[in-house]
Coordinates of C-alpha atoms and ligand atoms in Angstrom, one line a residue:
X824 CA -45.0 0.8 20.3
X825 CA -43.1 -2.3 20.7
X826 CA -40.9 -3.8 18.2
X827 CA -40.0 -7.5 17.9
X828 CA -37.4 -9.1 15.3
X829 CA -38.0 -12.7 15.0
X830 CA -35.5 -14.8 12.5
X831 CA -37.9 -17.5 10.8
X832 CA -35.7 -20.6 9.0
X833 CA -37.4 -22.4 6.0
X834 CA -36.4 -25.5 4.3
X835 CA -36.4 -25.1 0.3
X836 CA -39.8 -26.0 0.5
X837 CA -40.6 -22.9 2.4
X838 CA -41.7 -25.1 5.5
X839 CA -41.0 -23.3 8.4
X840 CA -38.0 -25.2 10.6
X841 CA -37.3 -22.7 13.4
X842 CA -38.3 -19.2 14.5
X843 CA -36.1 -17.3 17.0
X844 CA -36.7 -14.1 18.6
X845 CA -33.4 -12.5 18.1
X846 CA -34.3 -8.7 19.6
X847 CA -36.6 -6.6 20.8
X848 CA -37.4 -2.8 21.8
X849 CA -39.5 0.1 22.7
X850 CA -40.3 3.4 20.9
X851 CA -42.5 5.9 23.2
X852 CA -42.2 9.6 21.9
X853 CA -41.0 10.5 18.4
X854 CA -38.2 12.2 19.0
X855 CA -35.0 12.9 17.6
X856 CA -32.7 10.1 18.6
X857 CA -36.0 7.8 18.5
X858 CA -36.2 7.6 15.0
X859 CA -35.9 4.0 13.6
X860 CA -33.0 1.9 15.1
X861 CA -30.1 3.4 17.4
X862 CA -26.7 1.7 16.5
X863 CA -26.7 0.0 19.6
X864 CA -30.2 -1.3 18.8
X865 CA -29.0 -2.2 15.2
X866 CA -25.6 -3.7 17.2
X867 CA -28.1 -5.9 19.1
X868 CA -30.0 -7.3 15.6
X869 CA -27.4 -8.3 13.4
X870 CA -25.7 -10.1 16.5
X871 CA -28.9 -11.6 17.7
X872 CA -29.8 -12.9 13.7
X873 CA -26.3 -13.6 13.2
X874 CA -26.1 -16.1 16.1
X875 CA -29.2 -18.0 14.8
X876 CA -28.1 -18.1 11.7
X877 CA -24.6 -19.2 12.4
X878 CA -25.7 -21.6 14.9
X879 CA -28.0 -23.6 12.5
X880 CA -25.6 -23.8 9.8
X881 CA -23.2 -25.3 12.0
X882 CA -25.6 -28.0 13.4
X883 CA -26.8 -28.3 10.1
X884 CA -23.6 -29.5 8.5
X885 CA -22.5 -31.2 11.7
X886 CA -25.5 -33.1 11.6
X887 CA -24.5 -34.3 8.0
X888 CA -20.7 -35.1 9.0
X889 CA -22.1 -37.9 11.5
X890 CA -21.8 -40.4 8.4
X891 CA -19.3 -41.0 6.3
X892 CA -19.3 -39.3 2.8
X893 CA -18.1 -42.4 1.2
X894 CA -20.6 -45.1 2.5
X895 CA -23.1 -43.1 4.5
X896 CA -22.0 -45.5 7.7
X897 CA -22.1 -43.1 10.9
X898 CA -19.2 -41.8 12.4
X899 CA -17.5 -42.7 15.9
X900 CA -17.0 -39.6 17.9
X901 CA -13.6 -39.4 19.4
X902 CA -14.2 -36.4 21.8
X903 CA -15.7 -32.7 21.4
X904 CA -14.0 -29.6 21.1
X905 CA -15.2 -26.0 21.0
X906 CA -13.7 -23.2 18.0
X907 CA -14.1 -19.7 18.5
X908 CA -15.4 -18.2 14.9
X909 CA -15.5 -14.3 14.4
X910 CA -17.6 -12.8 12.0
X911 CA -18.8 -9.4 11.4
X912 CA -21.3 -9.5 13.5
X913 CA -19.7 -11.1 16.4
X914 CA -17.3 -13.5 17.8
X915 CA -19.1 -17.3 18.7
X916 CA -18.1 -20.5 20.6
X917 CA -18.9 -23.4 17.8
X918 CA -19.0 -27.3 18.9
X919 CA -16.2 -28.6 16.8
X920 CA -16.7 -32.6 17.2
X921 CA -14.2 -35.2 16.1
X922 CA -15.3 -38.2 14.3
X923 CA -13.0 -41.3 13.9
X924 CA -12.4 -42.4 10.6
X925 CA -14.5 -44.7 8.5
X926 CA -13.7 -48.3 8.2
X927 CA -13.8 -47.9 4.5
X928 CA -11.5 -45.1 4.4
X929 CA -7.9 -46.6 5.1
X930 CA -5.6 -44.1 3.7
X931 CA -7.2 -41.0 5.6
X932 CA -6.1 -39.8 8.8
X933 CA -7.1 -42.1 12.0
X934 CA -10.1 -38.8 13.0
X935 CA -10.5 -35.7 11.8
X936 CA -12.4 -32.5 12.3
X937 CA -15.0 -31.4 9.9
X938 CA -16.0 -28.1 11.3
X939 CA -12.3 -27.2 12.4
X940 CA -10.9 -28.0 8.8
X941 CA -13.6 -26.1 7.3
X942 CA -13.3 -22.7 9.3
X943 CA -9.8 -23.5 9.0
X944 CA -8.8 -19.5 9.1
X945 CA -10.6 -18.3 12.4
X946 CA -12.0 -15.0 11.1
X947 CA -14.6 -14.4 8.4
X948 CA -13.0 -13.1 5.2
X949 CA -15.3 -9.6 5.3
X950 CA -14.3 -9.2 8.9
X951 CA -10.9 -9.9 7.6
X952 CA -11.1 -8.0 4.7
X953 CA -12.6 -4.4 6.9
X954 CA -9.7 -4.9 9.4
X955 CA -7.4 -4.9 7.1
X956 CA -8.7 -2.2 4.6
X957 CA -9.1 0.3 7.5
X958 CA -5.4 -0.7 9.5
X959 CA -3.7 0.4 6.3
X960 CA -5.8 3.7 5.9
X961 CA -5.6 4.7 9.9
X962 CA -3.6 3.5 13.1
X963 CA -4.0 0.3 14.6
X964 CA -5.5 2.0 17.5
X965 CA -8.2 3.7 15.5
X966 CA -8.8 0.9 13.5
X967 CA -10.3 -1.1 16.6
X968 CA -11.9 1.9 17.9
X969 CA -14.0 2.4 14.4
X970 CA -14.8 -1.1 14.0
X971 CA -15.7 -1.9 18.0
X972 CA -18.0 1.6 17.1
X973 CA -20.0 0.3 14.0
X974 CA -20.0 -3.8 14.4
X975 CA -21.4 -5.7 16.9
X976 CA -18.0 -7.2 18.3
X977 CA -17.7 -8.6 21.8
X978 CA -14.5 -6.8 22.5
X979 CA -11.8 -4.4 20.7
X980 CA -9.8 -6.3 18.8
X981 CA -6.2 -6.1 20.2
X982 CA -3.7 -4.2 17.9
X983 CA -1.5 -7.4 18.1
X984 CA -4.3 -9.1 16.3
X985 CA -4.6 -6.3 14.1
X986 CA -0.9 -6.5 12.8
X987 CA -0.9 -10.0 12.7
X988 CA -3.7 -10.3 10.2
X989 CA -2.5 -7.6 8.3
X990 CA 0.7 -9.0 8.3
X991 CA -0.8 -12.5 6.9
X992 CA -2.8 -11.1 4.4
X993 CA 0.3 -9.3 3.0
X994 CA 2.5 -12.3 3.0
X995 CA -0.1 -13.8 1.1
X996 CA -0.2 -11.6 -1.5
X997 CA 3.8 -11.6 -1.5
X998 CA 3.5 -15.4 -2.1
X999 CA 1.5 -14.8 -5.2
X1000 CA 4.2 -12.2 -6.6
X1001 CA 6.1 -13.5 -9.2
X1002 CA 10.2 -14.3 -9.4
X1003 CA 12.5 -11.2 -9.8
X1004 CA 14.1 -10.8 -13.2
X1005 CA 16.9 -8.9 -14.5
X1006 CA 14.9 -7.6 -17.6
X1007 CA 11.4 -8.2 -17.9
X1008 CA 10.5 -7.2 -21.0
X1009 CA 13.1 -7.9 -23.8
X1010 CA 13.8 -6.2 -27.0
X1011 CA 12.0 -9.1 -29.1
X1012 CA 8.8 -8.6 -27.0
X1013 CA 8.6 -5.2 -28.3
X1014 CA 9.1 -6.1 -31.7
X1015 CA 6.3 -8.4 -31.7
X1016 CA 4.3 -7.3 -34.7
X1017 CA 1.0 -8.5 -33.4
X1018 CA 0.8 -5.9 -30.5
X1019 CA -1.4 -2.6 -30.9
X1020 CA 0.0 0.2 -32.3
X1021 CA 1.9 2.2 -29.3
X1022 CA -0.2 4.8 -27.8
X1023 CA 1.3 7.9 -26.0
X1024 CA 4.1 7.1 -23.0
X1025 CA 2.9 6.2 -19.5
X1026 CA 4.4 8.3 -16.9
X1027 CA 6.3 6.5 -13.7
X1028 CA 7.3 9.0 -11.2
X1029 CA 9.9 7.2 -8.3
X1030 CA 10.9 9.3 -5.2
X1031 CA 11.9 7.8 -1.8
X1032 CA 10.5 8.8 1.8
X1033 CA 11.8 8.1 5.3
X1034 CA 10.1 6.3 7.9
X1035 CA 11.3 6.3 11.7
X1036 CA 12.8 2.9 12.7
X1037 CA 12.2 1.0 16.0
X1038 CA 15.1 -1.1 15.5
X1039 CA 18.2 1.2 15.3
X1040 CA 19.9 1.6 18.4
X1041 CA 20.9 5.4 17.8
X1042 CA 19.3 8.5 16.6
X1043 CA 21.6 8.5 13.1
X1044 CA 20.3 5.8 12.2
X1045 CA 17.0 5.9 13.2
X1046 CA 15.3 6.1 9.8
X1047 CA 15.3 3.8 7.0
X1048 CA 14.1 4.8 2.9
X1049 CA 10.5 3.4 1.5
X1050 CA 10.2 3.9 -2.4
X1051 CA 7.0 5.1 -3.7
X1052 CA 6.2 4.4 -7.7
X1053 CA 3.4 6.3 -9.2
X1054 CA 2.8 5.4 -12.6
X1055 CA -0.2 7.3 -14.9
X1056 CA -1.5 6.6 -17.9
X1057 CA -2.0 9.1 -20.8
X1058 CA -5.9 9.0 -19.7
X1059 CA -4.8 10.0 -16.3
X1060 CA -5.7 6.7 -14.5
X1061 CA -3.2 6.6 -11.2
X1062 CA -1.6 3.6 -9.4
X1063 CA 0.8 3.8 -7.2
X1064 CA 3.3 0.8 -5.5
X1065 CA 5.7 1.5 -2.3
X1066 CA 8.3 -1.1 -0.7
X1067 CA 11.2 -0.8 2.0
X1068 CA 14.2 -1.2 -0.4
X1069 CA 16.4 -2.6 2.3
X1070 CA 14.6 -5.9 2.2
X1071 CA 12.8 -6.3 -0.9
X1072 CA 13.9 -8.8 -3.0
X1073 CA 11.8 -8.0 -5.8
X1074 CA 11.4 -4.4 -6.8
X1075 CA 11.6 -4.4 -10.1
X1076 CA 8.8 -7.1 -10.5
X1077 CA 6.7 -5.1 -8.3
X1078 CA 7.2 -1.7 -10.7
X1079 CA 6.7 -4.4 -13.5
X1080 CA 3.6 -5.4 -12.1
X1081 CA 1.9 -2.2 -11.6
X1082 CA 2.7 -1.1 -15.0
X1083 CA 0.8 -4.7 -16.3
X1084 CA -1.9 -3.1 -14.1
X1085 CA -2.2 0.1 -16.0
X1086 CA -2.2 -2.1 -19.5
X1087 CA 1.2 -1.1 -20.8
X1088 CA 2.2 -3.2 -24.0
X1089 CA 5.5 -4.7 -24.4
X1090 CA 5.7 -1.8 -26.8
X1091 CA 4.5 1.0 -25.6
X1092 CA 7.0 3.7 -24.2
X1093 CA 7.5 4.4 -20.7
X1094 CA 9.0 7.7 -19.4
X1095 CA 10.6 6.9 -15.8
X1096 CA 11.2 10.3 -13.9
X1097 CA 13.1 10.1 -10.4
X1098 CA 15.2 12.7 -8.2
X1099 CA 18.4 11.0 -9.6
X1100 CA 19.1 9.0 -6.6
X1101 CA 21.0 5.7 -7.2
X1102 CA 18.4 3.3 -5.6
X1103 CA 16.0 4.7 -7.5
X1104 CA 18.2 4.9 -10.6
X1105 CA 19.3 1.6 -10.8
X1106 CA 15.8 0.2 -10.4
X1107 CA 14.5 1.8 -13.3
X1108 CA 16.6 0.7 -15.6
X1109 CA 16.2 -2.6 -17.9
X1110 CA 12.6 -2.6 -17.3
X1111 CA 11.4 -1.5 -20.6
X1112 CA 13.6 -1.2 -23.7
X1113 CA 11.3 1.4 -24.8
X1114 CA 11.9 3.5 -21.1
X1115 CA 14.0 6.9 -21.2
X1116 CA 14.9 7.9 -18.0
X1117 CA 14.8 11.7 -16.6
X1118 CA 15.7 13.7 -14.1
X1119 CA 13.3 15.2 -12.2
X1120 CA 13.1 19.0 -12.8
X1121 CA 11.8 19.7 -9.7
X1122 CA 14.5 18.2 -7.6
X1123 CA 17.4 19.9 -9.8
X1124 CA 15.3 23.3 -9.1
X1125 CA 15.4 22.8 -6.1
X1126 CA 18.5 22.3 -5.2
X1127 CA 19.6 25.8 -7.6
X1128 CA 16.8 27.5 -5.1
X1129 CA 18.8 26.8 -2.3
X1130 CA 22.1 27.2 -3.5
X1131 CA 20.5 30.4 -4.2
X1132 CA 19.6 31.0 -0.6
X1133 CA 22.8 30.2 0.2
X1134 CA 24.3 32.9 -1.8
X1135 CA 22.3 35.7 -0.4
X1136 CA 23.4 34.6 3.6
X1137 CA 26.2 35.4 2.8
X1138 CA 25.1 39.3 1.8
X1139 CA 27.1 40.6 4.8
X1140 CA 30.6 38.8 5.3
X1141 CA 31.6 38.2 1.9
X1142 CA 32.0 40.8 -0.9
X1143 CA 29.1 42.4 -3.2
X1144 CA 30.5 41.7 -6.4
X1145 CA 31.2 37.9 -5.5
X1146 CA 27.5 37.4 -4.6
X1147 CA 26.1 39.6 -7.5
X1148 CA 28.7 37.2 -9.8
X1149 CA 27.3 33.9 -8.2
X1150 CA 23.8 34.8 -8.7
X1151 CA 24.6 35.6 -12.5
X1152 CA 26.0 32.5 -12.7
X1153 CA 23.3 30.5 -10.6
X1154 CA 20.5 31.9 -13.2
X1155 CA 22.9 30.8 -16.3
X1156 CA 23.5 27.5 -14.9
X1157 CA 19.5 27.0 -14.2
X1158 CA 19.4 28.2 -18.3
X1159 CA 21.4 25.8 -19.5
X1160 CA 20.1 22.9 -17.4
X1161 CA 16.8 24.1 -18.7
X1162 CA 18.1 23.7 -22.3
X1163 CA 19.8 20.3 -21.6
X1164 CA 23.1 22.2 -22.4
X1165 CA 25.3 20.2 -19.9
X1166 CA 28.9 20.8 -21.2
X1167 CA 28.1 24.0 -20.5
X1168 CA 26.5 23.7 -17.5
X1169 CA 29.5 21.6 -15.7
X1170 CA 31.6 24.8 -17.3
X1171 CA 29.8 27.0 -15.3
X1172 CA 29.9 24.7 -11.8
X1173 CA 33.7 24.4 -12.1
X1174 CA 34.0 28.3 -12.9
X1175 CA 31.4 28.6 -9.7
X1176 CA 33.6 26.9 -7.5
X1177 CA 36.9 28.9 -8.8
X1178 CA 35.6 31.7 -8.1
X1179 CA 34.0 30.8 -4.9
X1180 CA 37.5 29.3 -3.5
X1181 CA 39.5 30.9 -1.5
X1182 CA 42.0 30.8 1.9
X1183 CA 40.2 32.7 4.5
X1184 CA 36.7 31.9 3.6
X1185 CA 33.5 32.3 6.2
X1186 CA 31.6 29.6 7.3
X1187 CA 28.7 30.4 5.1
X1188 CA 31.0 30.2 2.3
X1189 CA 32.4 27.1 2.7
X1190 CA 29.1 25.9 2.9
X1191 CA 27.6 27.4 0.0
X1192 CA 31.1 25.6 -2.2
X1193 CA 30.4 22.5 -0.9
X1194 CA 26.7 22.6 -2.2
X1195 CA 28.1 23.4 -5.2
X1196 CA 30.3 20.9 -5.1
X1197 CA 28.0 18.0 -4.8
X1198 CA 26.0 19.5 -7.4
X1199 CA 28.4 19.1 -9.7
X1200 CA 28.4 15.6 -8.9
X1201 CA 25.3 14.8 -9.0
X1202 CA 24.6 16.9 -12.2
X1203 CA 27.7 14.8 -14.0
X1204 CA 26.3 11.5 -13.0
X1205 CA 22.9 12.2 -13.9
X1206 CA 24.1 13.7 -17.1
X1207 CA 22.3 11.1 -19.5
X1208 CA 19.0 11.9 -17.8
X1209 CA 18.8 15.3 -18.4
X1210 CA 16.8 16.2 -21.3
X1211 CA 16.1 19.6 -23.1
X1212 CA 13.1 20.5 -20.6
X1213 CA 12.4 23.2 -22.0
X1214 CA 11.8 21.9 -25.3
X1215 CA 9.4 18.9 -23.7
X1216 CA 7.8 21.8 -21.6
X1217 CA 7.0 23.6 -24.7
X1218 CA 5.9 20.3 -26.0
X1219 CA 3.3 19.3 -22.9
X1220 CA 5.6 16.2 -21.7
X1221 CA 6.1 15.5 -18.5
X1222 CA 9.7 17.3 -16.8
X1223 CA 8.9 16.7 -13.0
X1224 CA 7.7 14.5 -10.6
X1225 CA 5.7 16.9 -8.5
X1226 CA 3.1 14.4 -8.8
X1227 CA 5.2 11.8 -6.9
X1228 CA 5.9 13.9 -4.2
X1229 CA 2.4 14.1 -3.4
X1230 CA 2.4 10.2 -3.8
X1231 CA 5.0 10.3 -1.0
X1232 CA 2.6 12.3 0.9
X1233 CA -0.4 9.9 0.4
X1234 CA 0.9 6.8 1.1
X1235 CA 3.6 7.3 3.3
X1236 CA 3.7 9.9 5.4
X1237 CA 0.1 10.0 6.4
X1238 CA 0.2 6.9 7.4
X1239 CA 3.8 6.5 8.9
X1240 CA 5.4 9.8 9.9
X1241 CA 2.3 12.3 11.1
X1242 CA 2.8 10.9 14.5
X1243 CA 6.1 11.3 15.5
X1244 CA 5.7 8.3 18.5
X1245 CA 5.6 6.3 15.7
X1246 CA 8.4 3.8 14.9
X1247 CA 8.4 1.0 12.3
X1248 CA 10.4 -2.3 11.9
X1249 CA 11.0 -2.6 8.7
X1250 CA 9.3 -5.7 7.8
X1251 CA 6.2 -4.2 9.0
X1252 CA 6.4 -0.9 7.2
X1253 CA 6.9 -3.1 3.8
X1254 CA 3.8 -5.1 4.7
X1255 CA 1.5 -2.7 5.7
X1256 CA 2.9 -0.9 2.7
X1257 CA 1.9 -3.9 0.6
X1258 CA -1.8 -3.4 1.6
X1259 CA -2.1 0.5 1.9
X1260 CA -1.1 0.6 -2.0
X1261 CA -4.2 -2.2 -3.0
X1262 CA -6.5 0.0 -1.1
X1263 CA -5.1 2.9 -2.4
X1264 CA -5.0 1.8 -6.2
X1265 CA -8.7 0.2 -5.2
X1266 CA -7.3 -3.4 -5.7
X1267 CA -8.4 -5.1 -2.4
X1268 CA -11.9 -6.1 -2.4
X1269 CA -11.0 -7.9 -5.6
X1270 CA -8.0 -9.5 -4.2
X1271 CA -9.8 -10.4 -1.7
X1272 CA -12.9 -12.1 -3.9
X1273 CA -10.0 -13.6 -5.8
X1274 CA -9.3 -15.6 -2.4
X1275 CA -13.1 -16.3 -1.3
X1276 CA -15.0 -16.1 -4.4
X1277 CA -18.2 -16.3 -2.1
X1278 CA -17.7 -12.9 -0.8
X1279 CA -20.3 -10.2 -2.2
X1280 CA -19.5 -7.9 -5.0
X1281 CA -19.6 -4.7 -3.5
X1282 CA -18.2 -1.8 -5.4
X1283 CA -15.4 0.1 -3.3
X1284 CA -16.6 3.6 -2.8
X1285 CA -14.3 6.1 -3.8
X1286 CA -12.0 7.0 -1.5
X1287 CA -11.5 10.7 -0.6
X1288 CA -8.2 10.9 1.1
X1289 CA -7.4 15.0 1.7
X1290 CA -4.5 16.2 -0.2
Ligands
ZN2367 ZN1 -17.4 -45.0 5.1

């Protein structure tokens, strides 16, 4: 059996203008393999009706920019050029003519060109859009790999072209990001009487993660900090936001942002949970009047665990009773952090660290004082962020940010840090950043309609990322 795929144009009359054969092939035994269209042979079609297709349009609407818009007098031609287009289905060579300008036109340009200003961004926004989407969810590499596999494309696309449209596509969607403010919503707004009555708190986890750097010139410094957000709704809906702190301008108006996402009102409470760190604390704050702010449990567990650890290394230099003492008082300090009984808790870090003390101490121990040290420190700065976690645990609120860590996880390191070869400037870690979280939070497609309202609704399929 032989197949043949014809493309037939009609005018709106349904008179037939043009027929093309566009592809053609053979099917001999049925046989697995044989069945229907091979990718190649489906390559072949959509490139084949793709060219005709594009090719008429073009003439089509060159043919009409031969006469001036205004008075319908034809245009002089000042020279032909040739623009290379790229679609989905392949890359093509387009006659780009320019026309001089129209006696009855004095105040436009002395030529222009129609085709050139009207393809004035080279590649087609789906072919744009698919890039992009799949360089934030795999490497660059990949990325041209998958789509050369699946699309009809001439040649891989280069991972320099790659980064560069991802990089434009970001900065575009930083352009439309609004000014930074010191406080974005005030305490008037959430008075306002009209507003719905204030549902149950949203939930904003914020926890940094490291990304290597290509632009330090020593292994200390060879990482910088990215800050993932994850806020959730009471109904369990999840968006997320990530930025390189280092050179964001505008962090709080990003958090604000993707809390206007989620449809938090100017009064509706916010509960901010972070691992107490200062970037992270500061950003938090003046957001929301309605916002408490609270130490992550999980990061103050934590760090008891491993002062824990610490404790038992010591088991064979340092005396019994000491250790057995230092547990005690590990497991009372984790109590009264528990409760939110700080006074009491500080108590028992200085006592720790009297006890701990002393001239001719091992290694191990010195150690182990110093982590309790800094513990101290960060447990009295932090003070006003520790609740009674117990008594929200009992209640069903939120006490840790386990969940961010995961966000952590998902949008940074499995993009950024799996492979070890990989090293990031920092510009572009915060741009790629930029697009990962849209895909991520499902917001790209309709970004990306929002820029070329003629692209197709097509309903993102849900994305199953691995935990
Ligand atoms: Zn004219």
């Amino acid at each position: 059996m032989k197949v043949r795929i014809q493309v037939i144009l009609e005018d709106d009359e349904g008179h037939v203008l043009d027929s093309h054969d566009v592809f053609s092939f053979q099917r001999t035994h049925f046989q697995p393999g044989q069945v229907g269209l091979t990718l190649a042979e489906a390559k072949e079609t959509l490139h084949g009706i793709q060219q005709t297709v594009v090719h008429h349009q073009v003439d089509d609407y060159l043919q009409k920019q031969r006469h001036c818009p205004a008075c319908g007098q034809q245009r002089k031609r000042k020279g032909k050029h040739t623009l290379v287009y790229r679609t989905l289905f392949g890359s093509f060579q387009l006659p780009s003519p320019r026309f001089y300008r129209c006696r009855c036109q004095e105040t436009e340009p002395r030529s222009c060109s129609p085709l050139a200003q009207v393809l004035a961004e080279r590649t087609a926004p789906e072919l744009l859009y698919l890039e992009t989407k799949w360089a934030a969810l795999i490497p660059y590499r990949a990325t041209s790999e998958l789509l050369m596999d699946v699309l009809p494309l001439d040649h891989a696309v280069s991972t320099a072209v790659l980064r560069g449209n991802v990089h434009k596509v970001a900065q575009r969607m930083e352009g439309e990001l609004g000014e930074e403010r010191f406080l974005f919503i005030t305490p008037e707004d959430s008075e306002d009487p009209s507003l719905p009555d204030p549902g149950p708190p949203l939930t904003v986890g914020l926890d940094g993660g490291y990304v290597h750097s290509c632009e330090q010139p020593n292994r200390q410094e060879g990482w910088f900090e990215v800050i993932v957000g994850k806020s959730i709704t009471p109904e369990g809906d999840a968006k997320c936001v990530a930025f390189v702190h280092k050179r964001d301008s505008k962090p709080k108006r990003r958090i604000f942002e993707l809390l206007k996402s989620q449809g938090v009102h100017a009064n509706q409470p916010v509960t901010f949970l972070s691992d107490g760190g200062e970037t992270v604390r500061n950003l938090q704050l003046y957001l929301n009047p309605l916002a408490e702010h609270l130490l992550d449990w999980f990061h103050v567990s934590m760090k008891l665990t491993v002062m824990g650890q610490m404790n038992k290394g010591m088991q064979k230099i340092e005396a019994r009773e000491l250790i057995k003492d230092v547990e005690k008082q590990l497991a009372s300090l984790k109590h009264h952090l528990w409760n939110g009984n700080i006074t009491q808790a500080l108590r028992l870090i200085d006592y720790l660290q009297l006890i701990l003390r002393d001239d001719t101490m091992s290694l191990e121990r010195k150690k182990l004082l110093k982590a309790v040290r800094e513990f101290g420190g960060y447990i009295a700065t932090n003070q006003q962020f520790i609740p009674d976690y117990g008594d929200r645990y009992r209640n069903d609120e939120t006490i840790t940010t386990s969940f961010v860590e995961s966000a952590v996880n998902q949008v940074v390191s499995k993009r950024f840090v799996k492979a070890q070869q990989m090293r990031w400037s920092q510009r572009g870690a915060h741009l790629l950043l930029q697009i990962r979280t849209q895909v991520l939070n499902k917001e790209l497609r309709s970004r990306f309609q929002h820029w070329y309202p003629r692209m197709a609704d097509e309903s993102e399929p849900e994305l199953q990322l691995a935990a």
